[in-house]
PDB file of N, CA and C in Angstrom:
ATOM      1  N   MET A   1      44.600  41.089  20.031  1.00  0.00           N
ATOM      2  CA  MET A   1      45.457  40.035  19.530  1.00  0.00           C
ATOM      3  C   MET A   1      46.920  40.322  19.803  1.00  0.00           C
ATOM      4  N   ALA A   2      47.217  41.179  20.693  1.00  0.00           N
ATOM      5  CA  ALA A   2      48.607  41.488  20.997  1.00  0.00           C
ATOM      6  C   ALA A   2      49.350  40.229  21.385  1.00  0.00           C
ATOM      7  N   GLY A   3      50.521  40.060  20.827  1.00  0.00           N
ATOM      8  CA  GLY A   3      51.337  38.898  21.147  1.00  0.00           C
ATOM      9  C   GLY A   3      50.957  37.651  20.371  1.00  0.00           C
ATOM     10  N   HIS A   4      49.967  37.749  19.489  1.00  0.00           N
ATOM     11  CA  HIS A   4      49.530  36.594  18.707  1.00  0.00           C
ATOM     12  C   HIS A   4      50.149  36.669  17.321  1.00  0.00           C
ATOM     13  N   ARG A   5      50.918  35.686  16.956  1.00  0.00           N
ATOM     14  CA  ARG A   5      51.580  35.662  15.653  1.00  0.00           C
ATOM     15  C   ARG A   5      50.698  34.928  14.653  1.00  0.00           C
ATOM     16  N   ILE A   6      50.343  35.592  13.584  1.00  0.00           N
ATOM     17  CA  ILE A   6      49.515  35.004  12.538  1.00  0.00           C
ATOM     18  C   ILE A   6      50.410  34.197  11.599  1.00  0.00           C
ATOM     19  N   PRO A   7      50.133  32.894  11.432  1.00  0.00           N
ATOM     20  CA  PRO A   7      50.961  32.094  10.520  1.00  0.00           C
ATOM     21  C   PRO A   7      50.735  32.491   9.059  1.00  0.00           C
ATOM     22  N   HIS A   8      51.787  32.348   8.268  1.00  0.00           N
ATOM     23  CA  HIS A   8      51.742  32.607   6.832  1.00  0.00           C
ATOM     24  C   HIS A   8      51.865  31.263   6.116  1.00  0.00           C
ATOM     25  N   PHE A   9      51.027  31.075   5.104  1.00  0.00           N
ATOM     26  CA  PHE A   9      51.069  29.835   4.326  1.00  0.00           C
ATOM     27  C   PHE A   9      51.329  30.163   2.867  1.00  0.00           C
ATOM     28  N   GLN A  10      52.011  29.244   2.174  1.00  0.00           N
ATOM     29  CA  GLN A  10      52.333  29.391   0.764  1.00  0.00           C
ATOM     30  C   GLN A  10      52.054  28.066   0.061  1.00  0.00           C
ATOM     31  N   ASN A  11      51.895  28.149  -1.245  1.00  0.00           N
ATOM     32  CA  ASN A  11      51.522  26.960  -2.021  1.00  0.00           C
ATOM     33  C   ASN A  11      52.507  26.709  -3.153  1.00  0.00           C
ATOM     34  N   ASP A  12      53.762  26.513  -2.809  1.00  0.00           N
ATOM     35  CA  ASP A  12      54.776  26.215  -3.825  1.00  0.00           C
ATOM     36  C   ASP A  12      54.523  24.881  -4.525  1.00  0.00           C
ATOM     37  N   VAL A  13      53.837  23.959  -3.851  1.00  0.00           N
ATOM     38  CA  VAL A  13      53.611  22.626  -4.423  1.00  0.00           C
ATOM     39  C   VAL A  13      52.455  22.623  -5.425  1.00  0.00           C
ATOM     40  N   GLY A  14      51.682  23.707  -5.485  1.00  0.00           N
ATOM     41  CA  GLY A  14      50.568  23.777  -6.425  1.00  0.00           C
ATOM     42  C   GLY A  14      49.378  22.912  -6.036  1.00  0.00           C
ATOM     43  N   ALA A  15      49.196  22.704  -4.740  1.00  0.00           N
ATOM     44  CA  ALA A  15      48.078  21.886  -4.260  1.00  0.00           C
ATOM     45  C   ALA A  15      46.753  22.603  -4.490  1.00  0.00           C
ATOM     46  N   ASP A  16      45.716  21.849  -4.832  1.00  0.00           N
ATOM     47  CA  ASP A  16      44.378  22.424  -4.965  1.00  0.00           C
ATOM     48  C   ASP A  16      43.826  22.816  -3.599  1.00  0.00           C
ATOM     49  N   MET A  17      44.190  22.040  -2.562  1.00  0.00           N
ATOM     50  CA  MET A  17      43.699  22.281  -1.212  1.00  0.00           C
ATOM     51  C   MET A  17      44.834  22.072  -0.215  1.00  0.00           C
ATOM     52  N   ILE A  18      44.866  22.941   0.797  1.00  0.00           N
ATOM     53  CA  ILE A  18      45.829  22.812   1.884  1.00  0.00           C
ATOM     54  C   ILE A  18      45.037  22.768   3.182  1.00  0.00           C
ATOM     55  N   GLU A  19      45.258  21.721   3.964  1.00  0.00           N
ATOM     56  CA  GLU A  19      44.619  21.618   5.270  1.00  0.00           C
ATOM     57  C   GLU A  19      45.540  22.258   6.298  1.00  0.00           C
ATOM     58  N   ILE A  20      44.946  23.057   7.189  1.00  0.00           N
ATOM     59  CA  ILE A  20      45.715  23.791   8.184  1.00  0.00           C
ATOM     60  C   ILE A  20      45.056  23.673   9.554  1.00  0.00           C
ATOM     61  N   GLY A  21      45.821  23.971  10.602  1.00  0.00           N
ATOM     62  CA  GLY A  21      45.331  23.847  11.971  1.00  0.00           C
ATOM     63  C   GLY A  21      44.912  25.151  12.606  1.00  0.00           C
ATOM     64  N   VAL A  22      44.650  26.185  11.808  1.00  0.00           N
ATOM     65  CA  VAL A  22      44.198  27.491  12.306  1.00  0.00           C
ATOM     66  C   VAL A  22      43.071  27.999  11.406  1.00  0.00           C
ATOM     67  N   THR A  23      42.309  28.966  11.910  1.00  0.00           N
ATOM     68  CA  THR A  23      41.234  29.551  11.104  1.00  0.00           C
ATOM     69  C   THR A  23      41.533  30.995  10.704  1.00  0.00           C
ATOM     70  N   GLU A  24      42.602  31.576  11.246  1.00  0.00           N
ATOM     71  CA  GLU A  24      43.036  32.924  10.883  1.00  0.00           C
ATOM     72  C   GLU A  24      44.501  32.843  10.464  1.00  0.00           C
ATOM     73  N   PHE A  25      44.810  33.379   9.285  1.00  0.00           N
ATOM     74  CA  PHE A  25      46.166  33.229   8.755  1.00  0.00           C
ATOM     75  C   PHE A  25      46.382  34.196   7.608  1.00  0.00           C
ATOM     76  N   MET A  26      47.616  34.212   7.104  1.00  0.00           N
ATOM     77  CA  MET A  26      47.964  35.002   5.924  1.00  0.00           C
ATOM     78  C   MET A  26      48.304  34.036   4.791  1.00  0.00           C
ATOM     79  N   CYS A  27      47.800  34.342   3.606  1.00  0.00           N
ATOM     80  CA  CYS A  27      48.198  33.596   2.414  1.00  0.00           C
ATOM     81  C   CYS A  27      49.125  34.500   1.626  1.00  0.00           C
ATOM     82  N   CYS A  28      50.253  33.941   1.196  1.00  0.00           N
ATOM     83  CA  CYS A  28      51.191  34.745   0.405  1.00  0.00           C
ATOM     84  C   CYS A  28      51.407  34.140  -0.977  1.00  0.00           C
ATOM     85  N   GLY A  29      50.655  33.098  -1.319  1.00  0.00           N
ATOM     86  CA  GLY A  29      50.728  32.524  -2.665  1.00  0.00           C
ATOM     87  C   GLY A  29      51.867  31.551  -2.832  1.00  0.00           C
ATOM     88  N   ALA A  30      53.077  32.063  -2.899  1.00  0.00           N
ATOM     89  CA  ALA A  30      54.275  31.240  -3.068  1.00  0.00           C
ATOM     90  C   ALA A  30      55.406  31.888  -2.282  1.00  0.00           C
ATOM     91  N   THR A  31      56.490  31.174  -2.190  1.00  0.00           N
ATOM     92  CA  THR A  31      57.651  31.704  -1.485  1.00  0.00           C
ATOM     93  C   THR A  31      58.166  32.944  -2.225  1.00  0.00           C
ATOM     94  N   PRO A  32      58.444  34.034  -1.506  1.00  0.00           N
ATOM     95  CA  PRO A  32      59.002  35.230  -2.148  1.00  0.00           C
ATOM     96  C   PRO A  32      60.272  34.866  -2.927  1.00  0.00           C
ATOM     97  N   PRO A  33      60.498  35.426  -4.064  1.00  0.00           N
ATOM     98  CA  PRO A  33      59.877  36.619  -4.632  1.00  0.00           C
ATOM     99  C   PRO A  33      58.672  36.318  -5.532  1.00  0.00           C
ATOM    100  N   TYR A  34      58.146  35.116  -5.515  1.00  0.00           N
ATOM    101  CA  TYR A  34      57.025  34.737  -6.383  1.00  0.00           C
ATOM    102  C   TYR A  34      55.682  34.830  -5.671  1.00  0.00           C
ATOM    103  N   ASP A  35      55.647  35.580  -4.586  1.00  0.00           N
ATOM    104  CA  ASP A  35      54.433  35.698  -3.784  1.00  0.00           C
ATOM    105  C   ASP A  35      53.464  36.722  -4.370  1.00  0.00           C
ATOM    106  N   HIS A  36      52.234  36.681  -3.864  1.00  0.00           N
ATOM    107  CA  HIS A  36      51.262  37.731  -4.164  1.00  0.00           C
ATOM    108  C   HIS A  36      51.127  38.573  -2.894  1.00  0.00           C
ATOM    109  N   PRO A  37      50.378  39.676  -2.931  1.00  0.00           N
ATOM    110  CA  PRO A  37      50.209  40.451  -1.694  1.00  0.00           C
ATOM    111  C   PRO A  37      49.747  39.531  -0.558  1.00  0.00           C
ATOM    112  N   HIS A  38      50.354  39.664   0.587  1.00  0.00           N
ATOM    113  CA  HIS A  38      50.018  38.812   1.723  1.00  0.00           C
ATOM    114  C   HIS A  38      48.667  39.250   2.263  1.00  0.00           C
ATOM    115  N   VAL A  39      47.675  38.373   2.148  1.00  0.00           N
ATOM    116  CA  VAL A  39      46.309  38.710   2.534  1.00  0.00           C
ATOM    117  C   VAL A  39      45.893  37.939   3.783  1.00  0.00           C
ATOM    118  N   TYR A  40      45.218  38.671   4.685  1.00  0.00           N
ATOM    119  CA  TYR A  40      44.703  38.078   5.909  1.00  0.00           C
ATOM    120  C   TYR A  40      43.390  37.374   5.584  1.00  0.00           C
ATOM    121  N   LEU A  41      43.290  36.116   5.967  1.00  0.00           N
ATOM    122  CA  LEU A  41      42.063  35.350   5.755  1.00  0.00           C
ATOM    123  C   LEU A  41      41.549  34.850   7.096  1.00  0.00           C
ATOM    124  N   ASP A  42      40.255  34.954   7.292  1.00  0.00           N
ATOM    125  CA  ASP A  42      39.603  34.522   8.530  1.00  0.00           C
ATOM    126  C   ASP A  42      38.407  33.666   8.134  1.00  0.00           C
ATOM    127  N   MET A  43      38.415  32.402   8.515  1.00  0.00           N
ATOM    128  CA  MET A  43      37.335  31.487   8.157  1.00  0.00           C
ATOM    129  C   MET A  43      36.052  31.748   8.941  1.00  0.00           C
ATOM    130  N   GLY A  44      36.158  32.470  10.057  1.00  0.00           N
ATOM    131  CA  GLY A  44      34.975  32.706  10.875  1.00  0.00           C
ATOM    132  C   GLY A  44      34.402  31.382  11.363  1.00  0.00           C
ATOM    133  N   ASP A  45      33.121  31.155  11.131  1.00  0.00           N
ATOM    134  CA  ASP A  45      32.469  29.911  11.542  1.00  0.00           C
ATOM    135  C   ASP A  45      32.582  28.808  10.498  1.00  0.00           C
ATOM    136  N   GLU A  46      33.158  29.126   9.361  1.00  0.00           N
ATOM    137  CA  GLU A  46      33.290  28.140   8.284  1.00  0.00           C
ATOM    138  C   GLU A  46      34.518  27.267   8.516  1.00  0.00           C
ATOM    139  N   ARG A  47      34.636  26.195   7.759  1.00  0.00           N
ATOM    140  CA  ARG A  47      35.783  25.292   7.885  1.00  0.00           C
ATOM    141  C   ARG A  47      36.713  25.371   6.681  1.00  0.00           C
ATOM    142  N   GLU A  48      36.384  26.244   5.717  1.00  0.00           N
ATOM    143  CA  GLU A  48      37.258  26.407   4.564  1.00  0.00           C
ATOM    144  C   GLU A  48      37.074  27.787   3.955  1.00  0.00           C
ATOM    145  N   ILE A  49      38.112  28.208   3.214  1.00  0.00           N
ATOM    146  CA  ILE A  49      38.099  29.517   2.562  1.00  0.00           C
ATOM    147  C   ILE A  49      39.025  29.447   1.347  1.00  0.00           C
ATOM    148  N   VAL A  50      38.723  30.229   0.323  1.00  0.00           N
ATOM    149  CA  VAL A  50      39.529  30.283  -0.897  1.00  0.00           C
ATOM    150  C   VAL A  50      40.241  31.633  -0.936  1.00  0.00           C
ATOM    151  N   CYS A  51      41.528  31.605  -1.223  1.00  0.00           N
ATOM    152  CA  CYS A  51      42.282  32.842  -1.393  1.00  0.00           C
ATOM    153  C   CYS A  51      41.876  33.490  -2.716  1.00  0.00           C
ATOM    154  N   GLY A  52      41.512  34.760  -2.660  1.00  0.00           N
ATOM    155  CA  GLY A  52      41.091  35.484  -3.851  1.00  0.00           C
ATOM    156  C   GLY A  52      42.208  35.776  -4.842  1.00  0.00           C
ATOM    157  N   TYR A  53      43.454  35.665  -4.409  1.00  0.00           N
ATOM    158  CA  TYR A  53      44.589  35.916  -5.306  1.00  0.00           C
ATOM    159  C   TYR A  53      45.048  34.658  -6.027  1.00  0.00           C
ATOM    160  N   CYS A  54      45.265  33.575  -5.289  1.00  0.00           N
ATOM    161  CA  CYS A  54      45.855  32.373  -5.906  1.00  0.00           C
ATOM    162  C   CYS A  54      44.873  31.213  -6.032  1.00  0.00           C
ATOM    163  N   SER A  55      43.653  31.386  -5.527  1.00  0.00           N
ATOM    164  CA  SER A  55      42.591  30.383  -5.606  1.00  0.00           C
ATOM    165  C   SER A  55      42.883  29.103  -4.834  1.00  0.00           C
ATOM    166  N   THR A  56      43.837  29.141  -3.905  1.00  0.00           N
ATOM    167  CA  THR A  56      44.100  27.974  -3.063  1.00  0.00           C
ATOM    168  C   THR A  56      42.948  27.821  -2.076  1.00  0.00           C
ATOM    169  N   LEU A  57      42.436  26.598  -1.971  1.00  0.00           N
ATOM    170  CA  LEU A  57      41.408  26.286  -0.989  1.00  0.00           C
ATOM    171  C   LEU A  57      42.105  25.864   0.296  1.00  0.00           C
ATOM    172  N   TYR A  58      41.811  26.569   1.383  1.00  0.00           N
ATOM    173  CA  TYR A  58      42.335  26.224   2.703  1.00  0.00           C
ATOM    174  C   TYR A  58      41.205  25.596   3.501  1.00  0.00           C
ATOM    175  N   ARG A  59      41.481  24.449   4.121  1.00  0.00           N
ATOM    176  CA  ARG A  59      40.474  23.756   4.925  1.00  0.00           C
ATOM    177  C   ARG A  59      41.023  23.546   6.335  1.00  0.00           C
ATOM    178  N   TYR A  60      40.223  23.910   7.325  1.00  0.00           N
ATOM    179  CA  TYR A  60      40.608  23.750   8.727  1.00  0.00           C
ATOM    180  C   TYR A  60      40.475  22.298   9.150  1.00  0.00           C
ATOM    181  N   ASP A  61      41.509  21.794   9.823  1.00  0.00           N
ATOM    182  CA  ASP A  61      41.498  20.451  10.408  1.00  0.00           C
ATOM    183  C   ASP A  61      41.976  20.590  11.846  1.00  0.00           C
ATOM    184  N   SER A  62      41.072  20.390  12.800  1.00  0.00           N
ATOM    185  CA  SER A  62      41.402  20.578  14.217  1.00  0.00           C
ATOM    186  C   SER A  62      42.438  19.574  14.716  1.00  0.00           C
ATOM    187  N   ALA A  63      42.694  18.512  13.975  1.00  0.00           N
ATOM    188  CA  ALA A  63      43.703  17.529  14.373  1.00  0.00           C
ATOM    189  C   ALA A  63      45.122  18.033  14.097  1.00  0.00           C
ATOM    190  N   LEU A  64      45.252  19.075  13.274  1.00  0.00           N
ATOM    191  CA  LEU A  64      46.568  19.623  12.948  1.00  0.00           C
ATOM    192  C   LEU A  64      46.961  20.689  13.963  1.00  0.00           C
ATOM    193  N   LYS A  65      48.255  20.770  14.260  1.00  0.00           N
ATOM    194  CA  LYS A  65      48.787  21.834  15.115  1.00  0.00           C
ATOM    195  C   LYS A  65      48.812  23.135  14.305  1.00  0.00           C
ATOM    196  N   PRO A  66      48.867  24.291  14.988  1.00  0.00           N
ATOM    197  CA  PRO A  66      48.850  25.569  14.257  1.00  0.00           C
ATOM    198  C   PRO A  66      49.958  25.729  13.210  1.00  0.00           C
ATOM    199  N   ASP A  67      51.072  25.040  13.359  1.00  0.00           N
ATOM    200  CA  ASP A  67      52.163  25.175  12.385  1.00  0.00           C
ATOM    201  C   ASP A  67      52.242  23.999  11.415  1.00  0.00           C
ATOM    202  N   GLU A  68      51.252  23.114  11.431  1.00  0.00           N
ATOM    203  CA  GLU A  68      51.236  21.959  10.531  1.00  0.00           C
ATOM    204  C   GLU A  68      50.350  22.220   9.320  1.00  0.00           C
ATOM    205  N   THR A  69      50.712  21.614   8.203  1.00  0.00           N
ATOM    206  CA  THR A  69      49.892  21.669   7.002  1.00  0.00           C
ATOM    207  C   THR A  69      49.856  20.287   6.364  1.00  0.00           C
ATOM    208  N   ARG A  70      48.836  20.071   5.583  1.00  0.00           N
ATOM    209  CA  ARG A  70      48.730  18.852   4.790  1.00  0.00           C
ATOM    210  C   ARG A  70      48.349  19.282   3.396  1.00  0.00           C
ATOM    211  N   PRO A  71      49.183  19.185   2.382  1.00  0.00           N
ATOM    212  CA  PRO A  71      50.481  18.535   2.403  1.00  0.00           C
ATOM    213  C   PRO A  71      51.485  19.303   3.260  1.00  0.00           C
ATOM    214  N   ALA A  72      52.470  18.584   3.721  1.00  0.00           N
ATOM    215  CA  ALA A  72      53.496  19.183   4.586  1.00  0.00           C
ATOM    216  C   ALA A  72      54.302  20.233   3.828  1.00  0.00           C
ATOM    217  N   GLY A  73      54.841  21.190   4.584  1.00  0.00           N
ATOM    218  CA  GLY A  73      55.749  22.178   4.012  1.00  0.00           C
ATOM    219  C   GLY A  73      55.104  23.408   3.419  1.00  0.00           C
ATOM    220  N   CYS A  74      53.825  23.651   3.711  1.00  0.00           N
ATOM    221  CA  CYS A  74      53.143  24.812   3.139  1.00  0.00           C
ATOM    222  C   CYS A  74      53.117  26.009   4.082  1.00  0.00           C
ATOM    223  N   ARG A  75      53.746  25.903   5.229  1.00  0.00           N
ATOM    224  CA  ARG A  75      53.855  27.056   6.121  1.00  0.00           C
ATOM    225  C   ARG A  75      55.104  27.830   5.743  1.00  0.00           C
ATOM    226  N   LEU A  76      54.946  29.126   5.526  1.00  0.00           N
ATOM    227  CA  LEU A  76      56.092  29.968   5.196  1.00  0.00           C
ATOM    228  C   LEU A  76      56.864  30.258   6.462  1.00  0.00           C
ATOM    229  N   VAL A  77      58.121  29.859   6.479  1.00  0.00           N
ATOM    230  CA  VAL A  77      58.987  30.110   7.613  1.00  0.00           C
ATOM    231  C   VAL A  77      59.908  31.255   7.232  1.00  0.00           C
ATOM    232  N   GLU A  78      59.766  32.366   7.934  1.00  0.00           N
ATOM    233  CA  GLU A  78      60.560  33.548   7.615  1.00  0.00           C
ATOM    234  C   GLU A  78      61.995  33.369   8.104  1.00  0.00           C
ATOM    235  N   ALA A  79      62.929  33.793   7.291  1.00  0.00           N
ATOM    236  CA  ALA A  79      64.331  33.713   7.659  1.00  0.00           C
ATOM    237  C   ALA A  79      64.624  34.687   8.786  1.00  0.00           C
ATOM    238  N   ALA A  80      65.489  34.296   9.702  1.00  0.00           N
ATOM    239  CA  ALA A  80      65.872  35.179  10.815  1.00  0.00           C
ATOM    240  C   ALA A  80      66.651  36.379  10.285  1.00  0.00           C
ATOM    241  N   ALA A  81      66.386  37.519  10.879  1.00  0.00           N
ATOM    242  CA  ALA A  81      67.048  38.757  10.426  1.00  0.00           C
ATOM    243  C   ALA A  81      68.486  38.813  10.869  1.00  0.00           C
TER     244      ALA A  81
END
């Protein structure tokens, strides 16, 4: 996976479910400093997975781009150093 950037998603809006355009990602719960440990999640052959820390249900939607979420704004964008 060299050169592959894993997207990070957060749930500041408190959504029960977030649809995403990738099957491998990191969940961080909420925007820092209110985040939980950033955990790697891999859906494998499934189309959805639940984060064990924040209980957010993530569902894969192939119509979404890798940086898109539904509801919008759930991708964590890291500030430039």
